Amino acid sequence: MGAAMAGVQGHVDRFRADAGKLWADMELQAMAALHYLGRETNARSLAEAIEILCKLQVNSFNRLDEDVEQTGLFMNPALAMVNHSCIPNAFVQFVGRKAVLHAYQEIKKDEEIEISYIATVDEIHPWCSAPLSGVSEPDRQKQIRRRWAACKPLRDPRSPAYAIEPLPRVLTEASMFFGEQGNFAYGLCISAFLATRVDPYKAAAPFAPQRVKGLLMVAKLLANTAPADTGASTGESKAVTSAKSLRGAVEKALGKMDQATVCQTLLELVVYYAPAAHSEEWSVLREAKDLLADIEALPSRETEDALIKAFVRNPNGDGERRFFEQAILSPLRELSDYCLDIMDSEFS
Ligand SMILES: C[S@@+](CC[C@H](N)C(=O)[O-])C[C@H]1O[C@@H](n2cnc3c(N)ncnc32)[C@H](O)[C@@H]1O
């Protein structure tokens, strides 16, 4: 056991660097353990005891009993080798004093066995949610590819579960990645997918902060997407296979829509919902108002402006609803239709 324990990770430096309550607790526990064992407390014995505690912290399982819930910690060096995934292919169950590693599905030879370190499906582990902004571009692409592959069970067309983490998080990362690359069209398709097919299922209230932020993201990407060159289109709309025809199809969809009108309407929605979502001081509200002022200053948009203002005044009127469905929602849905193809073509 001692030799096996030597091989497991303890991340002592990371715990020390955090220097929070956990580290203070560990020092106290280490001193108590040495005292209990009748061993002298000195710098060396304390460091050894702390290392063991850190290894337990990183590698042990909460041993759960069906009736009395947590009954203690369970540590097994072989089981401690199993890494985390937010979409695991296995889980650990306690049967009496034994821990049993069960597979959720068939695990092929050489495929990694992964369990979830967290308790509920909607939580997301820091490794899956860690922002990738400080990472070099090829590493970032590799990370998104890896995370996207892990989302496969959530995008099974027979039982899609787009709102379950980590899928929304991976799409958000990919949208930001494309935005930073200057590929606003692809970022927009992904953000449109999040705004229309993910966020409403994650948060029912239209003033939920994440939904309002999602609308601003779509509006910002739209503002950056220059009116598309419709001549670049290949004319294909179905069975988009190659990256080139996918690009052409997205450009065609963009070329058909009135980008300024969609952008302005989304910004009006952000301005309407932001105070309920957060406050009058919210930076999202400020940004939306600034962008709105820029669009309203564009020349020759009196008709569109009148339609948008009418919708804002009376969103439930028949004509206004039709305007929203046809001029705003329908083109956004069309863009969102390309999201999964884009992810598969760029990150598979
Ligand atoms: C219980 S151990 C798992 C085995 C460990 N990878 C090893 O080789 O000893 C937990 C540690 O593994 C690493 N780890 C586990 N899952 C990970 C993941 N999905 N991504 C990155 N690191 C992970 C972290 O350093 C974590 O503290």
XYZ file of N, CA and C in Angstrom, residues 162-163 194-204 210-211:
45
model
N -29.071 18.871 -25.701
C -28.158 19.988 -25.929
C -27.955 20.878 -24.706
N -28.930 20.868 -23.788
C -28.813 21.805 -22.651
C -28.016 21.218 -21.487
N -27.014 28.381 -29.447
C -27.108 28.479 -27.981
C -28.345 29.292 -27.575
N -28.559 30.422 -28.275
C -29.657 31.318 -27.885
C -31.023 30.702 -28.171
N -31.131 29.908 -29.270
C -32.464 29.405 -29.635
C -32.725 27.975 -29.168
N -31.677 27.166 -29.033
C -31.930 25.739 -28.751
C -31.317 25.231 -27.465
N -30.582 26.081 -26.780
C -29.957 25.614 -25.534
C -30.438 26.452 -24.347
N -30.175 27.760 -24.420
C -30.459 28.619 -23.259
C -31.923 28.565 -22.800
N -32.921 28.568 -23.720
C -34.313 28.520 -23.240
C -34.616 27.259 -22.435
N -33.859 26.181 -22.679
C -34.089 24.944 -21.930
C -33.284 24.916 -20.633
N -32.258 25.747 -20.563
C -31.477 25.819 -19.324
C -32.148 26.764 -18.332
N -32.766 27.824 -18.868
C -33.408 28.810 -17.995
C -34.707 29.255 -18.656
N -35.824 28.977 -18.001
C -37.120 29.254 -18.620
C -37.395 30.751 -18.746
N -28.169 34.592 -18.201
C -27.417 33.906 -19.266
C -28.114 34.037 -20.617
N -29.451 34.115 -20.598
C -30.171 34.262 -21.867
C -29.970 35.661 -22.429
